[in-house]
């Protein structure tokens, strides 16, 4: 039987974690409102477009959100669960990407217009986060993917590079409480998009994401140690027949990677 003192302590701990969770989810509420307002679903839900002109009008609200992210200290971040940390980092990447686009919008047709032969837009120090001024590459490759800390290949369907070839920018912010459902939904959504991933004869045509980040899909997530094995987990989303799925797993189906569409994922495109 639990003593009264232990019961009080348990209640205190539960209250503490509940308040931390609420504070964390509330942190992203402003960004959530902006996404719901300015991200438009297209292609029967397969993808989205972004109303950057609308984001431009609401730029003070986006700036307010980015300012709130800046206030989060490393010690606070470290106290969160992995799901809350990952949701924070994905939101930060997506929000800073939008803010980067707005620095030159509407005079750009691609995020790559913000770089040059000698500099990449993903290497610009634009994001004050967790005590450092970071680049988008730093957020994605070090904080999110670094050391495979989160062991989560589905992040590639959540971070958005402001391009048509990217998986859809989600119409809501990511939260620790809903992250599993959100990542699963984003993965199924992307793989079901026949403009990016499809089978023709005995060849599976995939987004170049699976080429660029192939190693991330070979780390054993859900028992998958190859891109083909990962794709096999989502054969229904791809619309594969049982015969096609068996060919994929057995290695009798080849993989080719589609060209990536770097045009801005703007609603005006």
PDB file of C-alpha atoms in Angstrom:
ATOM      1  CA  UNK A   1       0.000   0.000   0.000  1.00  0.00           C
ATOM      2  CA  UNK A   2       1.384   3.416  -0.961  1.00  0.00           C
ATOM      3  CA  UNK A   3       2.061   5.675   2.001  1.00  0.00           C
ATOM      4  CA  UNK A   4       0.463   9.093   2.210  1.00  0.00           C
ATOM      5  CA  UNK A   5       3.853  10.758   1.735  1.00  0.00           C
ATOM      6  CA  UNK A   6       4.585   8.719  -1.400  1.00  0.00           C
ATOM      7  CA  UNK A   7       1.113   9.451  -2.725  1.00  0.00           C
ATOM      8  CA  UNK A   8       1.686  13.176  -2.318  1.00  0.00           C
ATOM      9  CA  UNK A   9       5.067  12.886  -4.027  1.00  0.00           C
ATOM     10  CA  UNK A  10       3.526  10.951  -6.926  1.00  0.00           C
ATOM     11  CA  UNK A  11       0.817  13.566  -7.370  1.00  0.00           C
ATOM     12  CA  UNK A  12       3.442  16.310  -7.378  1.00  0.00           C
ATOM     13  CA  UNK A  13       5.486  14.552 -10.050  1.00  0.00           C
ATOM     14  CA  UNK A  14       2.422  13.919 -12.195  1.00  0.00           C
ATOM     15  CA  UNK A  15       1.386  17.556 -11.848  1.00  0.00           C
ATOM     16  CA  UNK A  16       4.890  18.675 -12.783  1.00  0.00           C
ATOM     17  CA  UNK A  17       5.002  16.578 -15.956  1.00  0.00           C
ATOM     18  CA  UNK A  18       1.469  17.616 -16.895  1.00  0.00           C
ATOM     19  CA  UNK A  19       2.388  21.288 -16.544  1.00  0.00           C
ATOM     20  CA  UNK A  20       5.592  20.768 -18.580  1.00  0.00           C
ATOM     21  CA  UNK A  21       3.610  19.066 -21.330  1.00  0.00           C
ATOM     22  CA  UNK A  22       1.044  21.877 -21.401  1.00  0.00           C
ATOM     23  CA  UNK A  23       3.761  24.540 -21.512  1.00  0.00           C
ATOM     24  CA  UNK A  24       5.520  22.707 -24.344  1.00  0.00           C
ATOM     25  CA  UNK A  25       2.380  22.273 -26.442  1.00  0.00           C
ATOM     26  CA  UNK A  26       1.316  25.871 -25.774  1.00  0.00           C
ATOM     27  CA  UNK A  27       4.706  27.042 -27.048  1.00  0.00           C
ATOM     28  CA  UNK A  28       3.724  26.052 -30.591  1.00  0.00           C
ATOM     29  CA  UNK A  29       0.158  27.377 -30.563  1.00  0.00           C
ATOM     30  CA  UNK A  30       1.042  30.564 -32.463  1.00  0.00           C
ATOM     31  CA  UNK A  31       2.797  28.647 -35.223  1.00  0.00           C
ATOM     32  CA  UNK A  32      -0.085  26.191 -35.304  1.00  0.00           C
ATOM     33  CA  UNK A  33      -2.535  29.018 -36.001  1.00  0.00           C
ATOM     34  CA  UNK A  34      -0.364  30.367 -38.810  1.00  0.00           C
ATOM     35  CA  UNK A  35      -0.035  26.975 -40.460  1.00  0.00           C
ATOM     36  CA  UNK A  36      -3.754  26.325 -40.294  1.00  0.00           C
ATOM     37  CA  UNK A  37      -4.348  29.707 -41.883  1.00  0.00           C
ATOM     38  CA  UNK A  38      -1.692  29.763 -44.600  1.00  0.00           C
ATOM     39  CA  UNK A  39      -1.074  26.140 -45.635  1.00  0.00           C
ATOM     40  CA  UNK A  40      -3.543  24.876 -48.239  1.00  0.00           C
ATOM     41  CA  UNK A  41      -4.242  21.206 -48.908  1.00  0.00           C
ATOM     42  CA  UNK A  42      -4.086  20.143 -52.570  1.00  0.00           C
ATOM     43  CA  UNK A  43      -4.305  16.975 -54.679  1.00  0.00           C
ATOM     44  CA  UNK A  44      -6.986  15.392 -52.499  1.00  0.00           C
ATOM     45  CA  UNK A  45      -4.787  15.655 -49.441  1.00  0.00           C
ATOM     46  CA  UNK A  46      -1.608  14.293 -51.043  1.00  0.00           C
ATOM     47  CA  UNK A  47       0.275  17.555 -50.631  1.00  0.00           C
ATOM     48  CA  UNK A  48       0.051  21.213 -49.668  1.00  0.00           C
ATOM     49  CA  UNK A  49       0.935  24.654 -50.950  1.00  0.00           C
ATOM     50  CA  UNK A  50       1.977  27.628 -48.856  1.00  0.00           C
ATOM     51  CA  UNK A  51       0.465  31.087 -48.964  1.00  0.00           C
ATOM     52  CA  UNK A  52       3.721  32.986 -48.470  1.00  0.00           C
ATOM     53  CA  UNK A  53       1.965  36.285 -49.161  1.00  0.00           C
ATOM     54  CA  UNK A  54      -0.291  35.497 -46.213  1.00  0.00           C
ATOM     55  CA  UNK A  55       2.706  34.622 -44.064  1.00  0.00           C
ATOM     56  CA  UNK A  56       4.238  37.933 -45.109  1.00  0.00           C
ATOM     57  CA  UNK A  57       1.181  39.782 -43.846  1.00  0.00           C
ATOM     58  CA  UNK A  58       1.414  37.859 -40.593  1.00  0.00           C
ATOM     59  CA  UNK A  59       5.191  38.099 -40.328  1.00  0.00           C
ATOM     60  CA  UNK A  60       5.041  39.832 -36.909  1.00  0.00           C
ATOM     61  CA  UNK A  61       3.241  36.752 -35.556  1.00  0.00           C
ATOM     62  CA  UNK A  62       5.841  34.441 -37.094  1.00  0.00           C
ATOM     63  CA  UNK A  63       8.595  36.595 -35.592  1.00  0.00           C
ATOM     64  CA  UNK A  64       6.878  36.352 -32.201  1.00  0.00           C
ATOM     65  CA  UNK A  65       6.891  32.562 -32.432  1.00  0.00           C
ATOM     66  CA  UNK A  66      10.560  32.435 -33.409  1.00  0.00           C
ATOM     67  CA  UNK A  67      11.312  34.735 -30.495  1.00  0.00           C
ATOM     68  CA  UNK A  68       9.563  32.305 -28.141  1.00  0.00           C
ATOM     69  CA  UNK A  69      11.683  29.442 -29.475  1.00  0.00           C
ATOM     70  CA  UNK A  70      14.797  31.486 -28.778  1.00  0.00           C
ATOM     71  CA  UNK A  71      13.844  31.723 -25.103  1.00  0.00           C
ATOM     72  CA  UNK A  72      13.968  27.953 -24.617  1.00  0.00           C
ATOM     73  CA  UNK A  73      17.189  27.118 -22.785  1.00  0.00           C
ATOM     74  CA  UNK A  74      19.193  23.949 -23.318  1.00  0.00           C
ATOM     75  CA  UNK A  75      18.467  22.724 -19.792  1.00  0.00           C
ATOM     76  CA  UNK A  76      14.732  23.099 -20.381  1.00  0.00           C
ATOM     77  CA  UNK A  77      14.982  21.315 -23.725  1.00  0.00           C
ATOM     78  CA  UNK A  78      16.955  18.487 -22.116  1.00  0.00           C
ATOM     79  CA  UNK A  79      14.183  17.948 -19.551  1.00  0.00           C
ATOM     80  CA  UNK A  80      11.625  17.169 -22.263  1.00  0.00           C
ATOM     81  CA  UNK A  81      10.790  13.736 -23.647  1.00  0.00           C
ATOM     82  CA  UNK A  82      12.275  12.751 -27.009  1.00  0.00           C
ATOM     83  CA  UNK A  83       8.922  13.336 -28.717  1.00  0.00           C
ATOM     84  CA  UNK A  84       8.643  16.865 -27.319  1.00  0.00           C
ATOM     85  CA  UNK A  85      12.235  17.621 -28.301  1.00  0.00           C
ATOM     86  CA  UNK A  86      11.727  16.316 -31.820  1.00  0.00           C
ATOM     87  CA  UNK A  87       8.469  18.245 -32.303  1.00  0.00           C
ATOM     88  CA  UNK A  88      10.252  21.404 -31.149  1.00  0.00           C
ATOM     89  CA  UNK A  89      13.123  20.906 -33.603  1.00  0.00           C
ATOM     90  CA  UNK A  90      10.874  20.075 -36.573  1.00  0.00           C
ATOM     91  CA  UNK A  91       8.741  23.151 -35.907  1.00  0.00           C
ATOM     92  CA  UNK A  92      11.852  25.294 -35.536  1.00  0.00           C
ATOM     93  CA  UNK A  93      13.248  24.063 -38.860  1.00  0.00           C
ATOM     94  CA  UNK A  94       9.979  24.647 -40.708  1.00  0.00           C
ATOM     95  CA  UNK A  95       9.335  28.057 -39.169  1.00  0.00           C
ATOM     96  CA  UNK A  96      12.857  29.314 -39.863  1.00  0.00           C
ATOM     97  CA  UNK A  97      12.604  28.023 -43.446  1.00  0.00           C
ATOM     98  CA  UNK A  98       9.435  30.054 -43.954  1.00  0.00           C
ATOM     99  CA  UNK A  99      11.116  33.097 -42.418  1.00  0.00           C
ATOM    100  CA  UNK A 100      14.094  32.628 -44.762  1.00  0.00           C
ATOM    101  CA  UNK A 101      11.800  32.549 -47.793  1.00  0.00           C
ATOM    102  CA  UNK A 102      10.135  35.770 -46.637  1.00  0.00           C
ATOM    103  CA  UNK A 103      13.467  37.625 -46.654  1.00  0.00           C
ATOM    104  CA  UNK A 104      13.287  37.811 -50.464  1.00  0.00           C
ATOM    105  CA  UNK A 105       9.673  36.947 -51.259  1.00  0.00           C
ATOM    106  CA  UNK A 106       8.072  37.450 -53.758  1.00  0.00           C
ATOM    107  CA  UNK A 107      11.240  37.873 -55.815  1.00  0.00           C
ATOM    108  CA  UNK A 108      12.273  34.203 -55.712  1.00  0.00           C
ATOM    109  CA  UNK A 109      11.109  31.066 -57.486  1.00  0.00           C
ATOM    110  CA  UNK A 110      13.096  28.587 -55.377  1.00  0.00           C
ATOM    111  CA  UNK A 111      14.782  28.462 -52.000  1.00  0.00           C
ATOM    112  CA  UNK A 112      18.007  27.887 -53.917  1.00  0.00           C
ATOM    113  CA  UNK A 113      17.722  31.469 -55.214  1.00  0.00           C
ATOM    114  CA  UNK A 114      18.740  32.517 -51.693  1.00  0.00           C
ATOM    115  CA  UNK A 115      22.154  30.953 -52.120  1.00  0.00           C
ATOM    116  CA  UNK A 116      24.908  31.112 -54.702  1.00  0.00           C
ATOM    117  CA  UNK A 117      27.652  28.940 -56.148  1.00  0.00           C
ATOM    118  CA  UNK A 118      29.747  29.715 -53.080  1.00  0.00           C
ATOM    119  CA  UNK A 119      27.045  29.692 -50.389  1.00  0.00           C
ATOM    120  CA  UNK A 120      24.059  27.526 -49.581  1.00  0.00           C
ATOM    121  CA  UNK A 121      20.795  28.871 -48.135  1.00  0.00           C
ATOM    122  CA  UNK A 122      20.920  25.941 -45.718  1.00  0.00           C
ATOM    123  CA  UNK A 123      24.261  27.160 -44.357  1.00  0.00           C
ATOM    124  CA  UNK A 124      23.151  30.682 -43.476  1.00  0.00           C
ATOM    125  CA  UNK A 125      23.275  31.463 -39.760  1.00  0.00           C
ATOM    126  CA  UNK A 126      19.672  32.541 -39.312  1.00  0.00           C
ATOM    127  CA  UNK A 127      18.265  30.634 -36.341  1.00  0.00           C
ATOM    128  CA  UNK A 128      18.995  31.576 -32.722  1.00  0.00           C
ATOM    129  CA  UNK A 129      18.199  28.284 -31.021  1.00  0.00           C
ATOM    130  CA  UNK A 130      19.322  26.558 -27.840  1.00  0.00           C
ATOM    131  CA  UNK A 131      22.026  29.096 -27.118  1.00  0.00           C
ATOM    132  CA  UNK A 132      23.606  29.274 -30.574  1.00  0.00           C
ATOM    133  CA  UNK A 133      23.009  30.954 -33.908  1.00  0.00           C
ATOM    134  CA  UNK A 134      22.293  27.992 -36.137  1.00  0.00           C
ATOM    135  CA  UNK A 135      21.871  27.146 -39.782  1.00  0.00           C
ATOM    136  CA  UNK A 136      19.084  25.019 -41.199  1.00  0.00           C
ATOM    137  CA  UNK A 137      21.676  22.328 -41.883  1.00  0.00           C
ATOM    138  CA  UNK A 138      22.718  22.419 -38.244  1.00  0.00           C
ATOM    139  CA  UNK A 139      19.127  21.966 -37.052  1.00  0.00           C
ATOM    140  CA  UNK A 140      18.455  19.090 -39.445  1.00  0.00           C
ATOM    141  CA  UNK A 141      21.733  17.210 -39.616  1.00  0.00           C
ATOM    142  CA  UNK A 142      23.111  17.790 -36.116  1.00  0.00           C
ATOM    143  CA  UNK A 143      20.160  18.399 -33.788  1.00  0.00           C
ATOM    144  CA  UNK A 144      17.568  16.191 -35.504  1.00  0.00           C
ATOM    145  CA  UNK A 145      19.625  13.518 -37.274  1.00  0.00           C
ATOM    146  CA  UNK A 146      22.894  13.714 -35.365  1.00  0.00           C
ATOM    147  CA  UNK A 147      24.106  10.440 -33.838  1.00  0.00           C
ATOM    148  CA  UNK A 148      20.720   8.918 -34.711  1.00  0.00           C
ATOM    149  CA  UNK A 149      19.597  10.095 -31.277  1.00  0.00           C
ATOM    150  CA  UNK A 150      15.908   9.911 -32.075  1.00  0.00           C
ATOM    151  CA  UNK A 151      16.142   6.853 -34.353  1.00  0.00           C
ATOM    152  CA  UNK A 152      13.345   8.303 -36.463  1.00  0.00           C
ATOM    153  CA  UNK A 153      13.673   8.191 -40.278  1.00  0.00           C
ATOM    154  CA  UNK A 154      10.160   9.588 -40.715  1.00  0.00           C
ATOM    155  CA  UNK A 155      11.427  13.069 -39.874  1.00  0.00           C
ATOM    156  CA  UNK A 156      12.261  13.362 -43.582  1.00  0.00           C
ATOM    157  CA  UNK A 157       8.538  13.601 -44.282  1.00  0.00           C
ATOM    158  CA  UNK A 158       8.072  16.306 -41.653  1.00  0.00           C
ATOM    159  CA  UNK A 159      10.881  18.835 -42.211  1.00  0.00           C
ATOM    160  CA  UNK A 160      10.053  20.987 -45.208  1.00  0.00           C
ATOM    161  CA  UNK A 161      12.500  22.681 -47.596  1.00  0.00           C
ATOM    162  CA  UNK A 162       9.923  25.028 -49.183  1.00  0.00           C
ATOM    163  CA  UNK A 163       9.959  23.131 -52.476  1.00  0.00           C
ATOM    164  CA  UNK A 164       7.371  21.290 -54.551  1.00  0.00           C
ATOM    165  CA  UNK A 165       9.496  18.145 -54.391  1.00  0.00           C
ATOM    166  CA  UNK A 166       9.382  18.139 -50.601  1.00  0.00           C
ATOM    167  CA  UNK A 167       6.894  16.175 -48.566  1.00  0.00           C
ATOM    168  CA  UNK A 168       3.951  18.373 -47.658  1.00  0.00           C
ATOM    169  CA  UNK A 169       4.327  21.110 -45.077  1.00  0.00           C
ATOM    170  CA  UNK A 170       1.813  19.946 -42.492  1.00  0.00           C
ATOM    171  CA  UNK A 171      -1.240  22.129 -41.888  1.00  0.00           C
ATOM    172  CA  UNK A 172      -0.579  22.138 -38.143  1.00  0.00           C
ATOM    173  CA  UNK A 173       2.379  22.314 -35.803  1.00  0.00           C
ATOM    174  CA  UNK A 174       4.012  19.173 -34.457  1.00  0.00           C
ATOM    175  CA  UNK A 175       3.484  18.334 -30.805  1.00  0.00           C
ATOM    176  CA  UNK A 176       5.020  15.769 -28.534  1.00  0.00           C
ATOM    177  CA  UNK A 177       1.620  14.372 -27.659  1.00  0.00           C
ATOM    178  CA  UNK A 178       0.624  13.730 -31.280  1.00  0.00           C
ATOM    179  CA  UNK A 179       4.026  13.200 -32.884  1.00  0.00           C
ATOM    180  CA  UNK A 180       3.663   9.472 -33.596  1.00  0.00           C
ATOM    181  CA  UNK A 181       0.333   9.966 -35.349  1.00  0.00           C
ATOM    182  CA  UNK A 182       1.630  12.996 -37.230  1.00  0.00           C
ATOM    183  CA  UNK A 183       4.796  11.297 -38.483  1.00  0.00           C
ATOM    184  CA  UNK A 184       2.866   8.225 -39.529  1.00  0.00           C
ATOM    185  CA  UNK A 185       0.356  10.370 -41.386  1.00  0.00           C
ATOM    186  CA  UNK A 186       3.065  12.378 -43.135  1.00  0.00           C
ATOM    187  CA  UNK A 187       4.862   9.222 -44.269  1.00  0.00           C
ATOM    188  CA  UNK A 188       1.733   7.595 -45.661  1.00  0.00           C
ATOM    189  CA  UNK A 189       0.710  10.850 -47.307  1.00  0.00           C
ATOM    190  CA  UNK A 190       4.042  11.290 -49.067  1.00  0.00           C
ATOM    191  CA  UNK A 191       4.351   7.713 -50.245  1.00  0.00           C
ATOM    192  CA  UNK A 192       0.786   7.777 -51.563  1.00  0.00           C
ATOM    193  CA  UNK A 193       1.588  10.798 -53.740  1.00  0.00           C
ATOM    194  CA  UNK A 194       1.936   9.312 -57.222  1.00  0.00           C
ATOM    195  CA  UNK A 195       3.728  12.408 -58.515  1.00  0.00           C
ATOM    196  CA  UNK A 196       6.666  11.530 -56.256  1.00  0.00           C
ATOM    197  CA  UNK A 197       6.544   7.760 -55.673  1.00  0.00           C
ATOM    198  CA  UNK A 198       5.097   5.097 -57.978  1.00  0.00           C
ATOM    199  CA  UNK A 199       5.647   1.716 -59.634  1.00  0.00           C
ATOM    200  CA  UNK A 200       6.007   1.258 -63.375  1.00  0.00           C
ATOM    201  CA  UNK A 201       6.508  -2.290 -64.642  1.00  0.00           C
ATOM    202  CA  UNK A 202       9.118  -3.779 -62.296  1.00  0.00           C
ATOM    203  CA  UNK A 203      10.680  -0.504 -61.232  1.00  0.00           C
ATOM    204  CA  UNK A 204       9.823   1.502 -58.132  1.00  0.00           C
ATOM    205  CA  UNK A 205      10.324   5.221 -58.740  1.00  0.00           C
ATOM    206  CA  UNK A 206      10.981   7.106 -55.514  1.00  0.00           C
ATOM    207  CA  UNK A 207      11.730  10.623 -54.384  1.00  0.00           C
ATOM    208  CA  UNK A 208      15.436  11.428 -54.182  1.00  0.00           C
ATOM    209  CA  UNK A 209      14.953  11.804 -50.439  1.00  0.00           C
ATOM    210  CA  UNK A 210      15.427   8.036 -50.267  1.00  0.00           C
ATOM    211  CA  UNK A 211      18.730   8.369 -52.128  1.00  0.00           C
ATOM    212  CA  UNK A 212      20.095  11.361 -50.238  1.00  0.00           C
ATOM    213  CA  UNK A 213      19.206   9.958 -46.824  1.00  0.00           C
ATOM    214  CA  UNK A 214      19.339   6.261 -47.583  1.00  0.00           C
ATOM    215  CA  UNK A 215      21.425   5.531 -44.482  1.00  0.00           C
ATOM    216  CA  UNK A 216      18.635   6.808 -42.231  1.00  0.00           C
ATOM    217  CA  UNK A 217      16.304   4.132 -43.580  1.00  0.00           C
ATOM    218  CA  UNK A 218      18.825   1.368 -42.882  1.00  0.00           C
ATOM    219  CA  UNK A 219      19.100   1.782 -39.106  1.00  0.00           C
ATOM    220  CA  UNK A 220      16.598  -0.901 -38.147  1.00  0.00           C
ATOM    221  CA  UNK A 221      13.498   1.224 -37.560  1.00  0.00           C
ATOM    222  CA  UNK A 222      10.603  -1.246 -37.193  1.00  0.00           C
ATOM    223  CA  UNK A 223      13.005  -3.954 -38.340  1.00  0.00           C
ATOM    224  CA  UNK A 224      13.837  -2.223 -41.638  1.00  0.00           C
ATOM    225  CA  UNK A 225      17.525  -2.346 -42.620  1.00  0.00           C
ATOM    226  CA  UNK A 226      17.184  -1.075 -46.174  1.00  0.00           C
ATOM    227  CA  UNK A 227      15.175   1.417 -48.188  1.00  0.00           C
ATOM    228  CA  UNK A 228      13.262  -1.463 -49.767  1.00  0.00           C
ATOM    229  CA  UNK A 229      12.407  -2.903 -46.365  1.00  0.00           C
ATOM    230  CA  UNK A 230      11.243   0.508 -45.134  1.00  0.00           C
ATOM    231  CA  UNK A 231       9.092   0.971 -48.230  1.00  0.00           C
ATOM    232  CA  UNK A 232       7.721  -2.526 -47.679  1.00  0.00           C
ATOM    233  CA  UNK A 233       6.235  -1.329 -44.401  1.00  0.00           C
ATOM    234  CA  UNK A 234       4.126   1.125 -46.407  1.00  0.00           C
ATOM    235  CA  UNK A 235       3.143  -1.017 -49.393  1.00  0.00           C
ATOM    236  CA  UNK A 236      -0.526  -0.151 -48.819  1.00  0.00           C
ATOM    237  CA  UNK A 237       0.191   3.596 -48.963  1.00  0.00           C
ATOM    238  CA  UNK A 238       2.084   3.078 -52.223  1.00  0.00           C
ATOM    239  CA  UNK A 239      -0.782   1.018 -53.568  1.00  0.00           C
ATOM    240  CA  UNK A 240       1.394  -2.033 -54.239  1.00  0.00           C
ATOM    241  CA  UNK A 241      -0.264  -5.308 -55.044  1.00  0.00           C
ATOM    242  CA  UNK A 242       0.734  -8.342 -53.010  1.00  0.00           C
ATOM    243  CA  UNK A 243       2.844  -9.549 -55.928  1.00  0.00           C
ATOM    244  CA  UNK A 244       4.610  -6.185 -56.229  1.00  0.00           C
ATOM    245  CA  UNK A 245       5.239  -6.030 -52.482  1.00  0.00           C
ATOM    246  CA  UNK A 246       6.781  -9.505 -52.565  1.00  0.00           C
ATOM    247  CA  UNK A 247       8.988  -8.533 -55.506  1.00  0.00           C
ATOM    248  CA  UNK A 248      10.135  -5.457 -53.631  1.00  0.00           C
ATOM    249  CA  UNK A 249      11.081  -7.380 -50.498  1.00  0.00           C
ATOM    250  CA  UNK A 250      12.733 -10.207 -52.437  1.00  0.00           C
ATOM    251  CA  UNK A 251      14.848  -7.783 -54.453  1.00  0.00           C
ATOM    252  CA  UNK A 252      13.179  -8.530 -57.772  1.00  0.00           C
ATOM    253  CA  UNK A 253      12.055  -4.925 -58.141  1.00  0.00           C
ATOM    254  CA  UNK A 254      14.596  -2.239 -58.981  1.00  0.00           C
ATOM    255  CA  UNK A 255      14.550   1.319 -57.614  1.00  0.00           C
ATOM    256  CA  UNK A 256      15.044   4.511 -59.576  1.00  0.00           C
ATOM    257  CA  UNK A 257      15.035   8.014 -58.128  1.00  0.00           C
ATOM    258  CA  UNK A 258      12.997  10.836 -59.622  1.00  0.00           C
ATOM    259  CA  UNK A 259      14.341  14.305 -60.281  1.00  0.00           C
ATOM    260  CA  UNK A 260      13.619  16.706 -57.436  1.00  0.00           C
ATOM    261  CA  UNK A 261      11.399  19.715 -58.086  1.00  0.00           C
ATOM    262  CA  UNK A 262      13.042  22.696 -56.366  1.00  0.00           C
ATOM    263  CA  UNK A 263      10.389  25.219 -57.377  1.00  0.00           C
ATOM    264  CA  UNK A 264       8.894  27.145 -54.472  1.00  0.00           C
ATOM    265  CA  UNK A 265       5.860  25.408 -52.957  1.00  0.00           C
ATOM    266  CA  UNK A 266       3.941  28.668 -53.217  1.00  0.00           C
ATOM    267  CA  UNK A 267       0.200  28.811 -53.721  1.00  0.00           C
ATOM    268  CA  UNK A 268       0.823  30.956 -56.820  1.00  0.00           C
ATOM    269  CA  UNK A 269       2.769  28.177 -58.584  1.00  0.00           C
TER     270      UNK A 269
END
